[in-house]
CSV table of C-alpha atoms in Angstrom, one decimal:
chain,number,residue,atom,x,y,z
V,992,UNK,CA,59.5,-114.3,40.8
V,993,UNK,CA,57.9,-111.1,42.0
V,994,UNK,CA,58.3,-108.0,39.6
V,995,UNK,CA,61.0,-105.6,41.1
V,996,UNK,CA,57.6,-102.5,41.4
V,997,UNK,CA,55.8,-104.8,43.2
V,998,UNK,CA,56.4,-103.8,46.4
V,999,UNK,CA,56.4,-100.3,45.9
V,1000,UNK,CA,53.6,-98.0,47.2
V,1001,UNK,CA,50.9,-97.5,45.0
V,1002,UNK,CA,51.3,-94.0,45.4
V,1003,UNK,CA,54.9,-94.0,44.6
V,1004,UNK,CA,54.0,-95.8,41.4
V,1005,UNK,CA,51.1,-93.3,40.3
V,1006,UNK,CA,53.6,-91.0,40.8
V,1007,UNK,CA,56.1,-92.1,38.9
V,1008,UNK,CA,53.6,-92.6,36.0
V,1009,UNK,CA,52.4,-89.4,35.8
V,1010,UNK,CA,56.3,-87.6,36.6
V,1011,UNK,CA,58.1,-89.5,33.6
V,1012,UNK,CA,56.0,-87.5,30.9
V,1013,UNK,CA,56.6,-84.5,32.7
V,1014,UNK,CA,60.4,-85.2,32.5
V,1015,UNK,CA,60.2,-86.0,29.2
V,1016,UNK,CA,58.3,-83.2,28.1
V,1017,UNK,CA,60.7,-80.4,29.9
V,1018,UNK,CA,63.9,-82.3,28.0
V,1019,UNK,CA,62.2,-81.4,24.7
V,1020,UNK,CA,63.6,-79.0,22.6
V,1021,UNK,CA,61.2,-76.1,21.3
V,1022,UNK,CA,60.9,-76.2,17.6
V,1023,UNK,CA,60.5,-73.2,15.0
V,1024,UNK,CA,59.6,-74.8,11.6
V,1025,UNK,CA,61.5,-71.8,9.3
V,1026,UNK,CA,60.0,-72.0,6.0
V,1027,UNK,CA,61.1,-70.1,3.1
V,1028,UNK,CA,61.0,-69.9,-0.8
V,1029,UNK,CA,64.6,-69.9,-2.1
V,1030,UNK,CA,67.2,-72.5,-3.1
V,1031,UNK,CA,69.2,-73.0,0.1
V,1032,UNK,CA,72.2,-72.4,-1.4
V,1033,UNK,CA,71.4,-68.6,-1.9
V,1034,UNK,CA,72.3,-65.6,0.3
V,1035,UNK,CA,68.7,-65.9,1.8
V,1036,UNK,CA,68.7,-69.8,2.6
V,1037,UNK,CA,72.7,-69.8,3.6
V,1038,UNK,CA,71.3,-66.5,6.2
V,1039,UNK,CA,68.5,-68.8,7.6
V,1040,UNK,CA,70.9,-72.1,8.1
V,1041,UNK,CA,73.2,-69.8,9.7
V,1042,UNK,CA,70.4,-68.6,12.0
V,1043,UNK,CA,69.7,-72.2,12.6
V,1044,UNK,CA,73.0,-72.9,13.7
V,1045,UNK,CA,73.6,-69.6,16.2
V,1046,UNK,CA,70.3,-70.1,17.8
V,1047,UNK,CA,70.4,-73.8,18.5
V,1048,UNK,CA,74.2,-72.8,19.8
V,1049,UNK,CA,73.0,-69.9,21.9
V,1050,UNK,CA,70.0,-71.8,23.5
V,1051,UNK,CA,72.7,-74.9,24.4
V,1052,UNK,CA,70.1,-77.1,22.4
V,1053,UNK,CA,67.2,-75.8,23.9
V,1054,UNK,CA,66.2,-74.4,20.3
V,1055,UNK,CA,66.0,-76.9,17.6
V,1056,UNK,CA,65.2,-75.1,14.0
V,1057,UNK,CA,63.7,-77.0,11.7
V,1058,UNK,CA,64.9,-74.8,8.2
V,1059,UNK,CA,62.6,-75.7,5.1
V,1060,UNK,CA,63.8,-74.1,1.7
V,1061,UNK,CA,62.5,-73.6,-1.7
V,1062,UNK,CA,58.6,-74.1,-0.9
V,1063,UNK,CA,58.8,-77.7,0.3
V,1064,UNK,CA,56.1,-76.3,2.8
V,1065,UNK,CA,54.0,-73.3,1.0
V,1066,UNK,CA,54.5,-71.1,-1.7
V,1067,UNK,CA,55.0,-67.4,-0.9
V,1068,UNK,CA,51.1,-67.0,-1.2
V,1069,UNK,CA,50.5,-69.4,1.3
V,1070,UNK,CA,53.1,-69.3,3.6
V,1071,UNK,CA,52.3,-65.7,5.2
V,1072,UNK,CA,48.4,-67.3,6.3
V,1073,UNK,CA,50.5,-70.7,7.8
V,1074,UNK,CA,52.5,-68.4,10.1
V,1075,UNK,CA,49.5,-66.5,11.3
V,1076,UNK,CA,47.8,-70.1,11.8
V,1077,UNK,CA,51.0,-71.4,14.1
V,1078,UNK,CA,51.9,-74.1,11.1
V,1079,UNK,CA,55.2,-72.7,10.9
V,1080,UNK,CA,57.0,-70.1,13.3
V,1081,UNK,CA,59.5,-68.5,11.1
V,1082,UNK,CA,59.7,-67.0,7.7
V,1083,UNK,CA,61.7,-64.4,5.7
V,1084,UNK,CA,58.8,-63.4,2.6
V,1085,UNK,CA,59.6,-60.3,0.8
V,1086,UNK,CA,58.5,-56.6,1.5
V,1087,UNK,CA,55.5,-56.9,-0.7
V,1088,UNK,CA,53.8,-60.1,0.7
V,1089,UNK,CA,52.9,-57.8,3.8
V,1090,UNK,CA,50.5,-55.5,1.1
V,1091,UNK,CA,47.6,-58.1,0.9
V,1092,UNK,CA,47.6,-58.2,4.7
V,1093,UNK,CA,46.7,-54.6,4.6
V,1094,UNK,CA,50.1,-53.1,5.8
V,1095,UNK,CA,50.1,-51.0,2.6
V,1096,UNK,CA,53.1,-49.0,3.8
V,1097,UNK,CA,55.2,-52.1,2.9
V,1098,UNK,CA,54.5,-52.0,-0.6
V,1099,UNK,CA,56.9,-48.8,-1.0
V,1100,UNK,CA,59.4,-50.8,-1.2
V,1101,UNK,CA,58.9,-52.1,-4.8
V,1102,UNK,CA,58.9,-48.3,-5.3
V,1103,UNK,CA,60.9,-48.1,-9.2
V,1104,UNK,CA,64.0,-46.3,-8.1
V,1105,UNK,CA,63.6,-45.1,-4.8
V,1106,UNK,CA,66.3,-46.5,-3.8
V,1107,UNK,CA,69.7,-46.4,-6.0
V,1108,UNK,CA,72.1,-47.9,-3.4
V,1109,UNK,CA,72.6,-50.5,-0.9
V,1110,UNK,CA,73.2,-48.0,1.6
V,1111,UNK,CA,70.1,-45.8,1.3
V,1112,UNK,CA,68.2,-49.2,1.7
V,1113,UNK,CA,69.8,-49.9,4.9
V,1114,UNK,CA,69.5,-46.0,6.4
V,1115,UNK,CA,65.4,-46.7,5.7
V,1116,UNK,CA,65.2,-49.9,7.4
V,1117,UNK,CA,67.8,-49.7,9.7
V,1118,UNK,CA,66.0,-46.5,12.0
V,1119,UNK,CA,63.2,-45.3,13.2
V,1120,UNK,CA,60.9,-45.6,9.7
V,1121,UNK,CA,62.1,-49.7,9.9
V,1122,UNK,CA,61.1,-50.2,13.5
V,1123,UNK,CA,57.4,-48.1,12.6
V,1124,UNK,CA,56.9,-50.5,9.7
V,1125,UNK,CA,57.7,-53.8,11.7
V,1126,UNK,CA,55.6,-52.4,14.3
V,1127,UNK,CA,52.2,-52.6,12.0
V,1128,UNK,CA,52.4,-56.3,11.7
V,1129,UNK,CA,51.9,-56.7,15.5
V,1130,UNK,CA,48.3,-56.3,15.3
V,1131,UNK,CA,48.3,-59.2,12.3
V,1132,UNK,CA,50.0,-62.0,14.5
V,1133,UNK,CA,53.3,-61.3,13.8
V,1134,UNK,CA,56.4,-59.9,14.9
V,1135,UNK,CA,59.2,-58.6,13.5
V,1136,UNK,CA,63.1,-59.6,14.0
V,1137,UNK,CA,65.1,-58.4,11.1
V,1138,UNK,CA,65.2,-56.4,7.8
V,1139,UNK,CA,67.4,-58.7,5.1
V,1140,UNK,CA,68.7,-57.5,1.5
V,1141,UNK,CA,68.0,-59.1,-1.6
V,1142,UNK,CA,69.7,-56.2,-3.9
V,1143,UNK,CA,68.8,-54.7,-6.9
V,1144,UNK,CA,66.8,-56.2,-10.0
V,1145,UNK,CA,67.0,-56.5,-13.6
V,1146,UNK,CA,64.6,-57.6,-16.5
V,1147,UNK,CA,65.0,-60.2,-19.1
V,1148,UNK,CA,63.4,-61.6,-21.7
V,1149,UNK,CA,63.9,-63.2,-25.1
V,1150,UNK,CA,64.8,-60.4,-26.9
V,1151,UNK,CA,66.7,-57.3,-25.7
V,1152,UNK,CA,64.7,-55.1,-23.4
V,1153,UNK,CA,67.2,-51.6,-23.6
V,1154,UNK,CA,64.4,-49.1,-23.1
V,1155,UNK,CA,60.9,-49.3,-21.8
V,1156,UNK,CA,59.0,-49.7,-24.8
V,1157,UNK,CA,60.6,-52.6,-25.5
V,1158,UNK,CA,59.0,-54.4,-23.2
V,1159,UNK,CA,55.2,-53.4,-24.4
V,1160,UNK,CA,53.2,-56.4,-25.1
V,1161,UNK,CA,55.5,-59.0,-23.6
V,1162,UNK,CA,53.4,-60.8,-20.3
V,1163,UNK,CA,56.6,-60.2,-17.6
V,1164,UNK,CA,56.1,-62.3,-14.3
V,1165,UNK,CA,56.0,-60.8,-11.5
V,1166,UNK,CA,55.4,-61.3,-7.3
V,1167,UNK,CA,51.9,-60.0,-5.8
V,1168,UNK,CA,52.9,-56.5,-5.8
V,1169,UNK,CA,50.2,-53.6,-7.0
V,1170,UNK,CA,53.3,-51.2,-7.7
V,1171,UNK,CA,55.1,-53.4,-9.9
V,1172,UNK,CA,52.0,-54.1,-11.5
V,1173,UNK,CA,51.0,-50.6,-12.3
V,1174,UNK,CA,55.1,-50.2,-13.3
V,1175,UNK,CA,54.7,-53.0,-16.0
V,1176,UNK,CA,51.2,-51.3,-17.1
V,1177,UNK,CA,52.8,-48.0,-17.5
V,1178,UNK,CA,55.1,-49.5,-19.9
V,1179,UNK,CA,52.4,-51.2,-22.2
V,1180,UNK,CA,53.8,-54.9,-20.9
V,1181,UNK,CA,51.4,-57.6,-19.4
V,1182,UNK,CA,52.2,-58.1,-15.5
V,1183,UNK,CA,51.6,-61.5,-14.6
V,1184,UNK,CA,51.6,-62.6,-11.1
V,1185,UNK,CA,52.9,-66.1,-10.7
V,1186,UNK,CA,54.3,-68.4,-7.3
V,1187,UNK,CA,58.3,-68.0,-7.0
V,1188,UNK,CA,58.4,-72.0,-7.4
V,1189,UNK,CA,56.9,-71.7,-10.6
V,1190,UNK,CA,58.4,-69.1,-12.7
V,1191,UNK,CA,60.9,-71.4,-14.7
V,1192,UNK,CA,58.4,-73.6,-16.0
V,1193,UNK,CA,56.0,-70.2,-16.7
V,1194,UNK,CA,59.7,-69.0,-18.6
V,1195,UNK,CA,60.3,-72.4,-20.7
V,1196,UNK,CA,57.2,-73.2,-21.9
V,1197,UNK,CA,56.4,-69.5,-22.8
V,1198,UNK,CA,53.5,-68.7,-20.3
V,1199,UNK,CA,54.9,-66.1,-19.5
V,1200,UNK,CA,57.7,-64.2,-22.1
V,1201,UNK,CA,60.3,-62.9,-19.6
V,1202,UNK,CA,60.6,-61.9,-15.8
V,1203,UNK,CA,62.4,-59.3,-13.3
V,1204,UNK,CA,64.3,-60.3,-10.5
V,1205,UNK,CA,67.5,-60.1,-8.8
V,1206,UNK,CA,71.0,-61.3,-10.4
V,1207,UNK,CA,71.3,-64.5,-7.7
V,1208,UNK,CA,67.9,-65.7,-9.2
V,1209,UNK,CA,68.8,-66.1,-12.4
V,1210,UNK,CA,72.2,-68.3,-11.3
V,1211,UNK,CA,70.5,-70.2,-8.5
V,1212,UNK,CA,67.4,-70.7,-10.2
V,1213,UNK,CA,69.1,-71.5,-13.7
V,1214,UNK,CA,66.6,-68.6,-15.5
V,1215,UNK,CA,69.6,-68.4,-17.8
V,1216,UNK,CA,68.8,-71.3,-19.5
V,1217,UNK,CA,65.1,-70.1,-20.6
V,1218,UNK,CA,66.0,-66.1,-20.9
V,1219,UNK,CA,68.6,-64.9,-23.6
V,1220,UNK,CA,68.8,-61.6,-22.4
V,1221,UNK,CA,69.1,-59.6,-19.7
V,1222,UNK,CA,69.4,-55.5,-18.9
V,1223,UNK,CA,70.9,-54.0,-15.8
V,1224,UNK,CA,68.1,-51.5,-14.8
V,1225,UNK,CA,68.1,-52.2,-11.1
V,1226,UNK,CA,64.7,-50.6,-11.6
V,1227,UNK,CA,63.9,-51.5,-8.1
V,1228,UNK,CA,65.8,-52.7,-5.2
V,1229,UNK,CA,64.2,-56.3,-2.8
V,1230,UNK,CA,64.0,-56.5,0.4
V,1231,UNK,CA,62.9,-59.3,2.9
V,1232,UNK,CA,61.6,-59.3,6.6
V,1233,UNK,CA,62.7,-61.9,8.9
V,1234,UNK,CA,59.5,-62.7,11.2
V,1235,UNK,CA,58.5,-65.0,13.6
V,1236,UNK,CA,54.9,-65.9,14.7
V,1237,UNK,CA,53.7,-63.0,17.6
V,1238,UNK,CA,51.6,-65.7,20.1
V,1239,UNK,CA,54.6,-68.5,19.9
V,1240,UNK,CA,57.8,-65.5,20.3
V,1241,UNK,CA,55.8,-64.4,23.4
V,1242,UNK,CA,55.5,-67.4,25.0
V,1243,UNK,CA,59.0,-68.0,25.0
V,1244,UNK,CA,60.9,-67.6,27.7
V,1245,UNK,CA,63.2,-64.7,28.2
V,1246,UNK,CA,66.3,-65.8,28.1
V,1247,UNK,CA,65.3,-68.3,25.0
V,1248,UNK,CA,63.9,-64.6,23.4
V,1249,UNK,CA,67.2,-62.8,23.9
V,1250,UNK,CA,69.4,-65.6,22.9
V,1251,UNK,CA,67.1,-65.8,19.6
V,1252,UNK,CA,67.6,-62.1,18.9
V,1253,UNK,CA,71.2,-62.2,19.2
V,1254,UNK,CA,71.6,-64.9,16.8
V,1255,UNK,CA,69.3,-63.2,14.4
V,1256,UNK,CA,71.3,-60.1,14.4
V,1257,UNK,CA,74.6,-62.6,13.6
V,1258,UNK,CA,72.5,-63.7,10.5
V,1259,UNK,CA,71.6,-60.6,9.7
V,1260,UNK,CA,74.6,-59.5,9.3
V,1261,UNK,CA,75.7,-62.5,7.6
V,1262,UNK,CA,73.0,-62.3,4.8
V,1263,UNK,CA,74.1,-58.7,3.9
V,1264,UNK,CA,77.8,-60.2,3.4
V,1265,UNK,CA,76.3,-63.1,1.5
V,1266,UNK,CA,73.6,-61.1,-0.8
V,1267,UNK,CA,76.6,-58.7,-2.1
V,1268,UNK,CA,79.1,-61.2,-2.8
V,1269,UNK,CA,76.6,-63.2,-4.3
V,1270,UNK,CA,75.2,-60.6,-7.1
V,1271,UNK,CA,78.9,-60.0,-8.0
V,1272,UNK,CA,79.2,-63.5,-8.1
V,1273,UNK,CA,76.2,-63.9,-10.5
V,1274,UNK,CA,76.7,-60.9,-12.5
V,1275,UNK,CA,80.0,-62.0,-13.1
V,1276,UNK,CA,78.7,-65.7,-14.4
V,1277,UNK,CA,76.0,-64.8,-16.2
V,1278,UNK,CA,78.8,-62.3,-18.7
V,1279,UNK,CA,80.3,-65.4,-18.9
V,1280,UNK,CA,77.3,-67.4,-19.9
V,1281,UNK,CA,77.6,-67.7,-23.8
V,1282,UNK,CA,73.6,-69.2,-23.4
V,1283,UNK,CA,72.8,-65.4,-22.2
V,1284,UNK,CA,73.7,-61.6,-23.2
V,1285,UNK,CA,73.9,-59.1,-20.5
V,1286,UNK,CA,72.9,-55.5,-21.6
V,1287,UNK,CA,74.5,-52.6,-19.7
V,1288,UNK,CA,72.7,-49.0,-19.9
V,1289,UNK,CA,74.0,-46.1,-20.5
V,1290,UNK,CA,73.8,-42.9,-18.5
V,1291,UNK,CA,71.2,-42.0,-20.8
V,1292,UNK,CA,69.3,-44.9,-21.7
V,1293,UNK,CA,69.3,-45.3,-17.4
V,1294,UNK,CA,67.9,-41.6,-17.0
V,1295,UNK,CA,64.8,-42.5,-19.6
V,1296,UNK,CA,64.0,-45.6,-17.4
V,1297,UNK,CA,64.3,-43.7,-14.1
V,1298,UNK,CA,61.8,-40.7,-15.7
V,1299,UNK,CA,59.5,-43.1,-17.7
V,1300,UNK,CA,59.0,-45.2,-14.1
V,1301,UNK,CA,59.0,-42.0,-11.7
V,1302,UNK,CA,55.2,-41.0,-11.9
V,1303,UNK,CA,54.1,-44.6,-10.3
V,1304,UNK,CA,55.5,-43.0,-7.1
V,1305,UNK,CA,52.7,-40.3,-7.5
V,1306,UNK,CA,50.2,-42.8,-8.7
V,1307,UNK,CA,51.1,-44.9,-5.3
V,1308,UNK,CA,51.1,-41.9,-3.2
V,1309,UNK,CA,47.6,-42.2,-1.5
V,1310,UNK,CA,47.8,-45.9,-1.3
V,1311,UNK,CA,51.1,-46.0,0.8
V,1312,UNK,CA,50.9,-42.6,2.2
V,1313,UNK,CA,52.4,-39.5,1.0
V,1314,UNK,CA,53.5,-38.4,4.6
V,1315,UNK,CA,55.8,-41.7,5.0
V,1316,UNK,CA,57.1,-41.3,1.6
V,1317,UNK,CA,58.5,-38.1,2.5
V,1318,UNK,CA,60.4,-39.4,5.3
V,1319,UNK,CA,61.8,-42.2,3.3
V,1320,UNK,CA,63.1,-39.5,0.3
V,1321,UNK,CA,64.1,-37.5,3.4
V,1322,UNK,CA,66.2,-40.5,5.1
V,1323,UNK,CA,67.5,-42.0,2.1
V,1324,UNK,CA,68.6,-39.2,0.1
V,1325,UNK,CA,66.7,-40.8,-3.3
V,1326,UNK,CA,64.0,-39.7,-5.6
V,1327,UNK,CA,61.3,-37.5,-5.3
């Protein structure tokens, strides 16, 4: 019996060869591979699922988003150079990470008491200074979507830590960051710069003797189990940047682009709901936790932080410009 093709033209068939990958090709969803470092069950991962779910929504499937928490892809020191490469499309690092790429102004953010409110935070990155800063990272491959909120962070360590010199000599981990660096230095401790995925294990087995961070991290990432104490400075406030790889967001089409910003801007709003609740939620735990004690300052003991911490803003100056710090004390109403 003669194949049911047979009789067709050969012309018909070539075409019909070379159509069917075409066809399958334009069904295919475009995928963004959205890495990030954080549990997903944190007001950072629960943003980026929820980003997932209004873009692939928005795009009526168009958009698949492949979400990939807690380094399972890169670590934060790696993750910035995969975006640039195309190996993933999305990410949300913190404010810092930009610093190494040589968008210094970024590193004002780890600033020690610039900001001392949520609000103040959101009046910097929310106008014109926010949309100045995202626009520097054009030129390095990227581009900018959304400023997120981490809120404010505290120190811990094994002993209590209720004034600045209580923390000379101890080695405190921190992220990649030359202004937190030259904030532990001015306080006699040891600054030592270690991967997010690895700062538990750097905690338990005494690499490193204690850590700053904010409240969430030390519930979602269980530091209370390997730090006995911990003191509310909120020395220093984090911040992340939701960005997407500059080649692949411009060769998207339009309407893909605008649906993709809309549902960023539902996250967005989402995260900041999330990150607050959560910090109550963790500070909240962790005076619960008999395994750690919770030290809050004083008015006084909080003034001799703020003053023993202030002159790194002066040391920083020419490094992230003294002209956009203005602007930023101007704009958010905080220290000088």
């Amino acid at each position: 019996m003669a194949h049911p093709l047979a009789s067709w033209p050969r012309r018909l068939l070539l075409a019909a060869a070379f159509a069917l990958p075409l066809a399958v090709q334009a069904e295919s969803p475009i995928i963004i591979k959205f890495s990030h470092v954080v549990a997903a069950d944190t007001p950072k991962g629960r943003a980026v699922q929820r980003f997932k779910e209004e873009a692939e929504k928005r795009t009526a499937g168009r958009v698949k988003v492949e979400v990939y928490p807690n380094s399972q892809l890169y670590k934060d020191k790696e993750e910035l150079e995969a975006l640039q490469l195309g190996s993933v499309q999305m990410l949300a690092p913190s404010l810092s990470k930009f610093g190494p790429l040589g968008a210094k102004q970024f590193e004002m953010f780890d600033l020690p008491y610039l900001f001392t409110s949520e609000q103040q935070f959101l009046r910097v990155t929310g106008g014109p200074i926010g949309q100045e800063l995202m626009a520097t990272l054009e030129n390095k491959g990227i581009h900018g979507l959304a400023f997120w909120s981490g809120g404010f962070h505290v120190f811990s360590a094994n002993k209590p830590v209720l004034k600045p010199a209580d923390l000379r000599g101890l080695k405190m981990r921190i992220p990649s960051s030359k202004v937190l660096e030259a904030s532990l230095r001015l306080m006699g401790a040891l600054p030592q710069t270690l991967p997010f995925s690895e700062v538990y294990q750097a905690l338990q087995t005494g690499v490193v003797d204690g850590t700053e961070n904010i409240l969430s991290s030390y519930t979602s990432q269980k530091y209370f189990e390997v730090q006995k104490h911990i003191t509310l400075t909120n020395h220093t406030h984090t911040g992340y940047a939701a960005i997407v790889n500059k080649k692949f967001w411009d060769g998207l089409p339009a309407d893909i682009r605008a649906a993709l910003t809309e549902a960023m801007k539902q996250a967005s709003d989402y995260e900041l709901q999330q990150v607050t609740q959560e910090n109550q939620d963790a500070l909240a735990a962790l005076r619960k936790n008999q395994r750690v004690q919770v030290h809050d300052l004083t008015d006084a003991e909080r003034d001799l932080w703020r003053t023993t911490l202030l002159p790194v803003h002066k040391e920083m100056e020419a490094r992230i410009g003294g002209g956009l710090l203005s602007r930023v004390y101007q704009a958010a109403g905080a220290a000088k």
